Coordinates of N, CA and C in Angstrom, one line a residue:
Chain A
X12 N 0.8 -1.2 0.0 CA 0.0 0.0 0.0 C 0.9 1.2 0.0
X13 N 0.3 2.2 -1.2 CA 1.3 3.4 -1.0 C 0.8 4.6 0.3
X14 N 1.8 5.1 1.0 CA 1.1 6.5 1.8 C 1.9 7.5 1.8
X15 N 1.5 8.8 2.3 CA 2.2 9.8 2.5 C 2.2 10.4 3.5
X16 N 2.8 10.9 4.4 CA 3.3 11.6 5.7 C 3.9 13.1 6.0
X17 N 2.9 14.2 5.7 CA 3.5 15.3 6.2 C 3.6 15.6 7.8
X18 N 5.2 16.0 7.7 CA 5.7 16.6 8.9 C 5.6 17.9 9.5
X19 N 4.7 18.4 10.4 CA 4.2 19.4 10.7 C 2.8 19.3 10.1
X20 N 1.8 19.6 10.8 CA 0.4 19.9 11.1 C 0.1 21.7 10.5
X21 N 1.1 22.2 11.4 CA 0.8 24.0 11.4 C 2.1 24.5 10.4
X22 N 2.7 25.3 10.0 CA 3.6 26.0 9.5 C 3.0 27.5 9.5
X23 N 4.3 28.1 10.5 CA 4.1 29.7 10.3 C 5.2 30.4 9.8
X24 N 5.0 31.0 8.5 CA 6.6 31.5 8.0 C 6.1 33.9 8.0
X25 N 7.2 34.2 8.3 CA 7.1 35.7 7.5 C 6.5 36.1 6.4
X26 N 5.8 37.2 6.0 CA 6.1 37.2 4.7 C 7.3 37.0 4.1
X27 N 7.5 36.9 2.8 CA 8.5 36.9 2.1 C 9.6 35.9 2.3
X28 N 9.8 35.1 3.7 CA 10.1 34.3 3.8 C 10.2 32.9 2.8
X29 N 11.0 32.2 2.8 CA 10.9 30.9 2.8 C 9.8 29.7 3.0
X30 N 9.3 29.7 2.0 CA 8.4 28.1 2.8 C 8.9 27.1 2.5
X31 N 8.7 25.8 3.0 CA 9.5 24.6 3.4 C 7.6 23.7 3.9
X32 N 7.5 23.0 2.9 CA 6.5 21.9 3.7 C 7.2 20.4 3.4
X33 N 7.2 19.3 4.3 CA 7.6 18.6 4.1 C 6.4 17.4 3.8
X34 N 7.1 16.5 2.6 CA 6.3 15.1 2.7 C 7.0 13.8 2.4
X35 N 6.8 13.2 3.1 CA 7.5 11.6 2.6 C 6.7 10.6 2.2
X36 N 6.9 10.0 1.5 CA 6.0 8.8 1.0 C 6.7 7.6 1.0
X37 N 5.8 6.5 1.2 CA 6.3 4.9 1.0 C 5.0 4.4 -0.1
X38 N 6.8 3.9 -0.8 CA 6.0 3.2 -1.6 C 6.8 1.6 -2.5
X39 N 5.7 1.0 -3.1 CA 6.7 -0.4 -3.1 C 7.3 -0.1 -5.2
X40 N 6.7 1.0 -5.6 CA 7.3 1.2 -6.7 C 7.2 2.5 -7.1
X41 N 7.4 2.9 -7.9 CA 7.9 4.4 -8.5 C 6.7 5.5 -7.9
X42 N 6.6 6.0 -7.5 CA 4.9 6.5 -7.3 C 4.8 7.8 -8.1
X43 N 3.4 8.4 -8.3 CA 3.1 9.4 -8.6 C 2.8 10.1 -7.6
X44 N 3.2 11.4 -7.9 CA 2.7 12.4 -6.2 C 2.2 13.6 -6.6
X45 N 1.6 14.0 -5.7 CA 1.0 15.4 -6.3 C 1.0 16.5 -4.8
X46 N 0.9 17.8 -4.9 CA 0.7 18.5 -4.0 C -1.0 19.1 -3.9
X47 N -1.4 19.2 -3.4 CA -2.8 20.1 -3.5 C -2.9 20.7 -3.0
X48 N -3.5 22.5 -3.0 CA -4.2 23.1 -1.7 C -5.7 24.0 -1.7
X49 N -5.8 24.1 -0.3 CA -7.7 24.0 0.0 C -7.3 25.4 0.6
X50 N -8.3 26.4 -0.2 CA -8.0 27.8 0.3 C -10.0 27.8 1.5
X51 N -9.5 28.5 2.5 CA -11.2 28.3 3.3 C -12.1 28.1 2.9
X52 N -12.8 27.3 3.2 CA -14.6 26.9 2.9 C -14.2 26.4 1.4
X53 N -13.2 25.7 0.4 CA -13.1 26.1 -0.8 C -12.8 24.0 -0.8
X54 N -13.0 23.8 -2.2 CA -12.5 21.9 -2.1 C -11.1 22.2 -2.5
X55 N -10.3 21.7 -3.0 CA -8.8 21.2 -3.2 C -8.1 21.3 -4.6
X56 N -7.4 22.1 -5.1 CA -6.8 22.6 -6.4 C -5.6 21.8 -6.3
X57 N -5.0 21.2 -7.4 CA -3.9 20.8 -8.2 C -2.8 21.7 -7.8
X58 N -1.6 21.9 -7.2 CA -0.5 22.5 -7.0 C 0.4 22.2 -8.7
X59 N 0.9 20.7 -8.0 CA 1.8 20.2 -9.1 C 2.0 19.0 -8.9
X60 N 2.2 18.5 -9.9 CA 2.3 16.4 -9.5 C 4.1 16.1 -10.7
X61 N 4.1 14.9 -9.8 CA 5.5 14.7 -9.9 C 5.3 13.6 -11.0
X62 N 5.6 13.1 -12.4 CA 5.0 11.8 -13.0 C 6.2 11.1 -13.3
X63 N 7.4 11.6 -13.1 CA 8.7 10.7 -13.3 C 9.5 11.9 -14.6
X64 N 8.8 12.4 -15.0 CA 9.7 12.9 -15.9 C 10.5 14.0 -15.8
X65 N 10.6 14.7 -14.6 CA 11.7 15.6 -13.8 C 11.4 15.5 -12.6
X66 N 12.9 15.6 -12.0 CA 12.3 15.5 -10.3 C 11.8 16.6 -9.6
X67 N 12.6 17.8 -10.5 CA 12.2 19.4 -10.0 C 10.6 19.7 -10.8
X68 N 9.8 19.8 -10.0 CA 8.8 20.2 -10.8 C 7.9 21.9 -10.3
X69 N 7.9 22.2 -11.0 CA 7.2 23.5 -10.7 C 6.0 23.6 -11.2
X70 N 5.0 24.4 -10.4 CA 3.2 24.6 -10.3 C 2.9 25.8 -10.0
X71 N 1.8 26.0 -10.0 CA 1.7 27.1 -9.7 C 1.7 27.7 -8.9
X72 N 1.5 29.8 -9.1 CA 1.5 30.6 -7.9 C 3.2 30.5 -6.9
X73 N 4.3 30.3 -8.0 CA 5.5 29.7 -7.5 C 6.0 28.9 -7.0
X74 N 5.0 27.8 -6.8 CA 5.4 26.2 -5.8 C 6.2 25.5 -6.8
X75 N 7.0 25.0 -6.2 CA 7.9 23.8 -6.9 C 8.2 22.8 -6.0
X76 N 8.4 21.6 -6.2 CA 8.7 20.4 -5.4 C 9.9 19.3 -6.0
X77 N 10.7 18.9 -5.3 CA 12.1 18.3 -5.8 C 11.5 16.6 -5.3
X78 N 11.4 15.9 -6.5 CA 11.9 14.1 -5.7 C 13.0 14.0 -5.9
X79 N 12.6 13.1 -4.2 CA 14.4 12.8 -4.0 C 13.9 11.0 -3.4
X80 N 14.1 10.0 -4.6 CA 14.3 8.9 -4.2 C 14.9 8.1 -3.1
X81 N 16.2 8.8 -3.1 CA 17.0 8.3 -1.9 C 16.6 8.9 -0.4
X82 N 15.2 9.7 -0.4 CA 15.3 10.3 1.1 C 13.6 10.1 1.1
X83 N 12.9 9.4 -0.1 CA 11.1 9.1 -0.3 C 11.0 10.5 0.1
X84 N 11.3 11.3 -0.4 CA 10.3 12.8 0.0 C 10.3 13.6 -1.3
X85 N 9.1 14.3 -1.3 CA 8.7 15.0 -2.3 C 8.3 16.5 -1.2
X86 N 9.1 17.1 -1.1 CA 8.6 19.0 -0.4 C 8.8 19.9 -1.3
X87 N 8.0 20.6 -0.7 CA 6.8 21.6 -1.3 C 8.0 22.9 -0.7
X88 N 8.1 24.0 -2.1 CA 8.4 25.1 -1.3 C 8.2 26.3 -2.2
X89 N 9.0 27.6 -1.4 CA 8.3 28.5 -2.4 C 9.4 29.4 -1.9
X90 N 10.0 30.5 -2.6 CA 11.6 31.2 -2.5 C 10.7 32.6 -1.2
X91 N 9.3 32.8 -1.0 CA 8.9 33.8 -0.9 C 7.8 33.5 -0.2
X92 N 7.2 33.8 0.9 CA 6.0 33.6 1.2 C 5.0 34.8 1.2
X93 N 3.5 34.7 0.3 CA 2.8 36.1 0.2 C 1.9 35.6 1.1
X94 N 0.7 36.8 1.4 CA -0.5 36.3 2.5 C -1.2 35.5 1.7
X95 N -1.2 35.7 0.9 CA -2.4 34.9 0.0 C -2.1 33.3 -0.2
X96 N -0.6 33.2 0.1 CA -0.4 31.5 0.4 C -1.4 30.7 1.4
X97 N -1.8 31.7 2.5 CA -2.2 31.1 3.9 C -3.3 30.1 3.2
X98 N -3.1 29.0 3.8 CA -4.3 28.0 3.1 C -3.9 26.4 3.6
X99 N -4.4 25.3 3.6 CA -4.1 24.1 3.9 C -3.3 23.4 2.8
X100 N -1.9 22.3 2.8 CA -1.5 21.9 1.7 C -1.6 20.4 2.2
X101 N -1.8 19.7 0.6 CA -1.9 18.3 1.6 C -0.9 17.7 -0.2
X102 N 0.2 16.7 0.6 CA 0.6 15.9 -0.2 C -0.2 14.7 -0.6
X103 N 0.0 14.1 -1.6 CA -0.9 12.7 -2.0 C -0.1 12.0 -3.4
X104 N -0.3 10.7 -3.8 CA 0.1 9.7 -4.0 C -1.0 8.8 -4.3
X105 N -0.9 8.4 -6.0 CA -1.8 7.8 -6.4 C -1.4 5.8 -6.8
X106 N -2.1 5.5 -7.2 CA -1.7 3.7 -7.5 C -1.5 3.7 -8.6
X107 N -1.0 2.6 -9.0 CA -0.1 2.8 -10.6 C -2.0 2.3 -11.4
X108 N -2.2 2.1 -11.1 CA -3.9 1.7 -11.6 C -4.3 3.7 -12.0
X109 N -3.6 4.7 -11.1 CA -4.2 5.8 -10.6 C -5.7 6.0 -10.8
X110 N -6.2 4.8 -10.1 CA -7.8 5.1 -9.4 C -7.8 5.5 -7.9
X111 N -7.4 5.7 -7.4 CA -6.9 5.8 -5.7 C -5.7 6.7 -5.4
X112 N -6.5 7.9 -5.1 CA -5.7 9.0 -4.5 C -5.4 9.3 -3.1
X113 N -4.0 8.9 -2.4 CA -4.2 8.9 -1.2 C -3.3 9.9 -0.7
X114 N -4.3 10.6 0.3 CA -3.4 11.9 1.1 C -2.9 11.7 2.4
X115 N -2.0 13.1 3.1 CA -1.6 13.1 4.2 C -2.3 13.8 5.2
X116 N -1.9 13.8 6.1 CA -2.7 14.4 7.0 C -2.9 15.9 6.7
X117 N -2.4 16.8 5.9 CA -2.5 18.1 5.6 C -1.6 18.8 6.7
X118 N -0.9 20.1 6.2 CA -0.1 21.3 6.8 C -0.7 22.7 6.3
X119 N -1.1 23.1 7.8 CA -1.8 24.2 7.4 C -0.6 25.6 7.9
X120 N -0.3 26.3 6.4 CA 0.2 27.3 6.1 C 0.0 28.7 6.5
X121 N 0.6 29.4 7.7 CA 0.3 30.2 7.9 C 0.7 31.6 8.0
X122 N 1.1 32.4 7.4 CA 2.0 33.6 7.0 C 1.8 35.0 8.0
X123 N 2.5 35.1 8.2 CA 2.7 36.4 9.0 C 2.9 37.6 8.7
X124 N 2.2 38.9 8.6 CA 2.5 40.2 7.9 C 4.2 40.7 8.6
Chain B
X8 N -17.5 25.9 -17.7 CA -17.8 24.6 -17.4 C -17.8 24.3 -15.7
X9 N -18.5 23.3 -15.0 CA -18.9 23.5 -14.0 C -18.1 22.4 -13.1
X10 N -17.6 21.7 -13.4 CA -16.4 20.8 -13.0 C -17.2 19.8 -12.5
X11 N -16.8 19.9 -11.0 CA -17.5 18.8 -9.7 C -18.4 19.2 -9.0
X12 N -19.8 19.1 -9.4 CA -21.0 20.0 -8.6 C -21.5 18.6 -6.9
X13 N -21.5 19.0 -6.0 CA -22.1 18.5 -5.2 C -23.4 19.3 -4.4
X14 N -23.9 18.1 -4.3 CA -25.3 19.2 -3.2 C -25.6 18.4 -1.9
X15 N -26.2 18.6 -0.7 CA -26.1 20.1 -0.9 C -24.8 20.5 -0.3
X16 N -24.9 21.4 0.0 CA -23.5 22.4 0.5 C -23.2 22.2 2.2
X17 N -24.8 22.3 2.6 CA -24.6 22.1 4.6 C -25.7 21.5 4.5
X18 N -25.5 20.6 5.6 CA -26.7 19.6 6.4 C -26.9 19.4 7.4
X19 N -28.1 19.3 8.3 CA -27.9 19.3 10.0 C -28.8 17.7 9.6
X20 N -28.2 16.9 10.1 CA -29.5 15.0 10.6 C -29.6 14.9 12.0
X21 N -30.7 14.4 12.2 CA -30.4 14.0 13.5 C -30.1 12.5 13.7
X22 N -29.5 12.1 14.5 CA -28.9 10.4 14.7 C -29.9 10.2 14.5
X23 N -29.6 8.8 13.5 CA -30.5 8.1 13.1 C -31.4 8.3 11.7
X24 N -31.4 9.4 11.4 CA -31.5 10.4 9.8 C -30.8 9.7 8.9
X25 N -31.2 9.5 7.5 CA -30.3 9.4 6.5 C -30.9 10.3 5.2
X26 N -29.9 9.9 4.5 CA -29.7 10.9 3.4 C -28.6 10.4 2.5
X27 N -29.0 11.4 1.3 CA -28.0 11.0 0.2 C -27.0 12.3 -0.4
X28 N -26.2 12.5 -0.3 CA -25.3 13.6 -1.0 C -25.1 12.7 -2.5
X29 N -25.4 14.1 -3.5 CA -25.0 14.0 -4.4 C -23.9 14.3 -5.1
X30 N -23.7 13.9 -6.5 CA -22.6 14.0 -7.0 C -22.4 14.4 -8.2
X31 N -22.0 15.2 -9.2 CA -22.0 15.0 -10.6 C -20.8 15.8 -11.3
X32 N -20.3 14.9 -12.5 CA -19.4 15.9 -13.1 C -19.6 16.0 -14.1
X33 N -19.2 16.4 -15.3 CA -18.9 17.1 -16.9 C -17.9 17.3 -17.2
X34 N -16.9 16.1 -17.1 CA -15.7 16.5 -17.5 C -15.5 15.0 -18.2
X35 N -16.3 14.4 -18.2 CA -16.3 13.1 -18.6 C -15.5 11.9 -18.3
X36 N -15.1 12.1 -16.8 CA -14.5 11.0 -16.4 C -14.4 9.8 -15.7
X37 N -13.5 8.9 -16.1 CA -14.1 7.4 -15.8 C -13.8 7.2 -13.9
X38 N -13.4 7.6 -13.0 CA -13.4 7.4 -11.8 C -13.5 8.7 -11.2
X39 N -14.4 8.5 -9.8 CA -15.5 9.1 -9.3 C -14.6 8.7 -7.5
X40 N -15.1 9.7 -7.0 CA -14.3 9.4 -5.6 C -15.1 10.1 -4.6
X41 N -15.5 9.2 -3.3 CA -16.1 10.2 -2.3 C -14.9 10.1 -0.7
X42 N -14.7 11.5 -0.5 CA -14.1 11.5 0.4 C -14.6 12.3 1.7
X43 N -14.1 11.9 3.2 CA -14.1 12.8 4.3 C -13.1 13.2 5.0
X44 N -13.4 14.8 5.2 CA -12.2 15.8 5.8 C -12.6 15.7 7.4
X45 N -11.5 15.6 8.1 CA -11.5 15.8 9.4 C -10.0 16.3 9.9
X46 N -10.1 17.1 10.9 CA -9.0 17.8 11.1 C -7.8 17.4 11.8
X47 N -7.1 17.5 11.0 CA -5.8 16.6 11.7 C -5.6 15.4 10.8
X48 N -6.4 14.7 9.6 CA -6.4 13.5 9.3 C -6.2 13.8 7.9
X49 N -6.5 14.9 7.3 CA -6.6 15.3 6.2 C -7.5 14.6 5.1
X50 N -7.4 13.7 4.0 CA -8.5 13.6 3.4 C -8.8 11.6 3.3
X51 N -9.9 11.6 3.8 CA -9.9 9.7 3.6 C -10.8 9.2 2.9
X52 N -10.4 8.3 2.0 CA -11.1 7.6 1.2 C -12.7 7.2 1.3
X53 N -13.4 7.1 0.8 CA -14.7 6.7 1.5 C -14.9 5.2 0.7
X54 N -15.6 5.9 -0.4 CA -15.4 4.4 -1.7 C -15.0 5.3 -3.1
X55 N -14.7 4.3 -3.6 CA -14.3 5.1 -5.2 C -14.9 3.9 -6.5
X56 N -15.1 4.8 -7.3 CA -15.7 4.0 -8.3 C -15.0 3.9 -9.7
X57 N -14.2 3.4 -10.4 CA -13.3 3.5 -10.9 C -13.9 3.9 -12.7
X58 N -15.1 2.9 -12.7 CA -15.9 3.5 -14.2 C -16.9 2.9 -13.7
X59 N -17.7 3.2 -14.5 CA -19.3 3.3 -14.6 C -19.8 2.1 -14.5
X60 N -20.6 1.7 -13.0 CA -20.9 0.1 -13.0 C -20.2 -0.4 -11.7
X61 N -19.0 0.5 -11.4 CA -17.9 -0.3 -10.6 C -17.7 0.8 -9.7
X62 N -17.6 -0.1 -8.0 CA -17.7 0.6 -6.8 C -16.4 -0.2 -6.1
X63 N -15.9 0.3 -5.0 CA -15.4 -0.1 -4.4 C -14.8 0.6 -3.1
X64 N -14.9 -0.1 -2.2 CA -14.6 0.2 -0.9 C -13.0 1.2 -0.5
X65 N -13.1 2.4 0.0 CA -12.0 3.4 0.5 C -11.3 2.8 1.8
X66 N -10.9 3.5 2.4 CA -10.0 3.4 4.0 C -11.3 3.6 4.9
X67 N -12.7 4.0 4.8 CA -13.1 4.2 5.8 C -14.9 4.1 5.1
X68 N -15.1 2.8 4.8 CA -16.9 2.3 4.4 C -18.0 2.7 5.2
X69 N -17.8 1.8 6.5 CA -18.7 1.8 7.4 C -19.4 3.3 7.6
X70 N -20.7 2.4 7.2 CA -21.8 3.5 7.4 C -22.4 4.1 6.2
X71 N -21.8 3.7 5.5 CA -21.8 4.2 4.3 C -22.1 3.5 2.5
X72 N -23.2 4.3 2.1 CA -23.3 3.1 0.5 C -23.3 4.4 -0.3
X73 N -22.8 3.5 -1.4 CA -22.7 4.3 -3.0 C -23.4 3.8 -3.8
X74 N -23.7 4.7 -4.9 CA -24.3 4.2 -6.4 C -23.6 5.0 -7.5
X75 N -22.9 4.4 -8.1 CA -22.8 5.2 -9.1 C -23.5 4.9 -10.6
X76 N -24.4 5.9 -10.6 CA -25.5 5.5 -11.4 C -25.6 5.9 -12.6
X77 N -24.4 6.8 -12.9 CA -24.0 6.6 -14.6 C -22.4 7.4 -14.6
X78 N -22.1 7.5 -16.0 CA -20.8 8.2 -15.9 C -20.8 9.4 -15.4
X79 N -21.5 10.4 -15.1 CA -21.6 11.6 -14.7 C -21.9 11.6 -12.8
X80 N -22.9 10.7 -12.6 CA -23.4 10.8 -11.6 C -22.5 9.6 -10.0
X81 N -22.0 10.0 -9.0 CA -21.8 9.3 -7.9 C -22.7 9.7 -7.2
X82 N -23.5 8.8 -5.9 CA -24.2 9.5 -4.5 C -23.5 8.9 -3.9
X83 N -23.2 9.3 -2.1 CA -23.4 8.9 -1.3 C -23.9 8.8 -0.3
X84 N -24.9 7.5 0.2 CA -25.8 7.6 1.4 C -25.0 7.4 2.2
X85 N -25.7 7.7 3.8 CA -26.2 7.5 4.9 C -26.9 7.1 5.1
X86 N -27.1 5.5 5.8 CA -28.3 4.9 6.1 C -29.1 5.3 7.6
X87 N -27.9 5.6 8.4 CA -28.5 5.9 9.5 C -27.1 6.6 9.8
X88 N -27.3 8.1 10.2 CA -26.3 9.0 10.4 C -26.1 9.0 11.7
X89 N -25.1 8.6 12.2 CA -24.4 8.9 13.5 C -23.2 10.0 13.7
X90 N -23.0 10.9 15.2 CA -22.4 11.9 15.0 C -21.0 12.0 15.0
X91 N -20.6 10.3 14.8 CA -18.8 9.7 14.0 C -18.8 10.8 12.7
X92 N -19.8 10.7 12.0 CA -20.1 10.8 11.0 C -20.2 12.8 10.4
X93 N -20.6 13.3 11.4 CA -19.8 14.9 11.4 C -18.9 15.2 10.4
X94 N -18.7 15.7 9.4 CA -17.5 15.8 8.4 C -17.6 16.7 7.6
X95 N -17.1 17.2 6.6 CA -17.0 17.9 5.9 C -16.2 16.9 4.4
X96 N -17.7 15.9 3.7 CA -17.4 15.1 2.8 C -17.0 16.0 1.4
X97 N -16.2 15.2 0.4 CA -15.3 15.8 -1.1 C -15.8 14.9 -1.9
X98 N -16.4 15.0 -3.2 CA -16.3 14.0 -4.3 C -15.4 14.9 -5.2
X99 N -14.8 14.2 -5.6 CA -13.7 14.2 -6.8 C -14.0 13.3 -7.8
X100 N -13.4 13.7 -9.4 CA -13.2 13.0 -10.3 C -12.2 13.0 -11.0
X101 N -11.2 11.9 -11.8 CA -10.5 11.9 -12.6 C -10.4 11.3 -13.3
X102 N -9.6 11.8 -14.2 CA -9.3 10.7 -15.5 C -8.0 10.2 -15.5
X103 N -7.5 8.9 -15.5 CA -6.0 8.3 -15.9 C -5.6 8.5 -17.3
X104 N -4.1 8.9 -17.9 CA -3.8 9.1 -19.2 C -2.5 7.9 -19.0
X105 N -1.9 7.5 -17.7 CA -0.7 6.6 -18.2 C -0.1 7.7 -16.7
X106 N 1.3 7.0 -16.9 CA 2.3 7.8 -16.3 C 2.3 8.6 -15.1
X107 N 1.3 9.0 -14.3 CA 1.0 9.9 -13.7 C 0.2 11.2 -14.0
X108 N -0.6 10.6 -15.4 CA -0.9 11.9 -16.0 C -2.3 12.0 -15.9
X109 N -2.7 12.6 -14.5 CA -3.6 12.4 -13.9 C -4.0 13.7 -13.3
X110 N -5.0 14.3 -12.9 CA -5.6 15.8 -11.7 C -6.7 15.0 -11.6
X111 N -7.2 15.3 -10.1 CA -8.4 15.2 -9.4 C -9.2 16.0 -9.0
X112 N -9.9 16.8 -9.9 CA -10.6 17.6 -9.7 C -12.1 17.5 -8.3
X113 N -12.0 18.3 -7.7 CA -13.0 18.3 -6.2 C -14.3 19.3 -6.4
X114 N -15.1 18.9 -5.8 CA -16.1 19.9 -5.7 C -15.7 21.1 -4.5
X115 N -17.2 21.5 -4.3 CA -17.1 22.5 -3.0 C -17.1 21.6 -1.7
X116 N -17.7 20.8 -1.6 CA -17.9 20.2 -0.4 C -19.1 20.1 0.2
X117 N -19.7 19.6 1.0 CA -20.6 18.8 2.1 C -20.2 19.0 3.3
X118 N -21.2 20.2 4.2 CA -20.3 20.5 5.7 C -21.8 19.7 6.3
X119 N -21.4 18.6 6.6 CA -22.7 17.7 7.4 C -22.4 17.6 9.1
X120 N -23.6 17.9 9.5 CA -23.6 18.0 11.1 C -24.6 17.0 11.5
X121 N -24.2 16.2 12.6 CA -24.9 15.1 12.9 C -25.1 15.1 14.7
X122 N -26.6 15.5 15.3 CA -26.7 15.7 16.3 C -27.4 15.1 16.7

């Protein structure tokens, strides 16, 4: 069974700062991963998904995410943090079937003026 | 285009109440997904239907039935709502291309209260 595991629940960065969300996945073959985020009262948007064919991948609103095989982690970051980031991010991981999308507990993003 | 429409939007049952959230998309795709948010847990499987005709059980059934009753349409009941059952449910749909070449598009959501 594939899963994923984000580290930290809360995340509070500065503006302009750095973001850093982390996720790790187990899996018994290559996986696909994707990031998503849920802005309040809103369902869940496509960030960026990873499908094997670069490990650096970039999405939008300036997110990009690096796989790194040797460490199962796929994190989420962004050179700059605006307020309009503030929102919930949840890593996920599909089955090579990709009928079954399975997420993490979610990190909720929260920016500081 | 209207993506992932669910209804309704908020629900109060009282234990023991059932009901059916609906589901529908327009984007034409062959698997259908009903999920529940709870805080701290992020998003869990309920059942998923992979194409039209075909159901199958998520990380967390109990309590819970599906129909998916054509390519457009998923529901999911409650036969008898208990207040486990409190959530804030997601239907999603997607299409597989190969490779990972895949989005799961979500509706608005289902903020259901169970007293």
């Amino acid at each position: 069974a594939q899963s994923v595991t984000q580290l930290g629940s809360h995340v509070s960065v500065s503006e302009g700062a750095l973001v850093l969300l982390r996720c790790n996945y187990s899996s018994s073959v290559p996986p696909y991963l994707f990031w998503y985020v849920q802005y309040p009262n809103q369902g869940l948007q496509l960030l960026l998904k990873y499908t094997s064919a670069a490990t650096l991948v970039k999405g939008i609103n300036g997110f990009e995410a690096e796989f790194k095989k040797s460490e199962t982690s796929f994190h989420l970051t962004k050179p700059s943090a605006h307020m309009s980031d503030a929102a919930e991010y949840f890593c996920a991981v599909t089955n090579n079937a990709g009928n079954m999308l399975t997420f993490g507990g979610g990190t909720r993003l929260m920016v500081k003026p | 285009n209207a993506g992932v429409t669910q209804t309704p939007k908020f629900q109060v049952l009282k234990t023991g109440q059932s009901m059916t959230l609906q589901c529908a998309q327009d984007m034409n795709h062959n698997s259908m997904y009903w999920y529940r948010q709870d805080p701290g847990m992020g998003l869990r499987l309920i059942y998923y239907s992979a194409s039209e005709g075909t159901t199958d059980k998520g990380e967390v059934p109990n309590g819970y039935n599906v129909s998916r009753l054509n390519k457009r349409e998923f529901s999911l009941r409650l036969e008898s709502a208990a207040p486990s059952q409190t959530s804030v449910y997601f239907c999603a749909s997607s299409e597989w291309r190969g490779r990972g070449n895949t989005e799961a598009f979500f509706g608005q959501g289902t903020r259901l209260t169970v007293v």
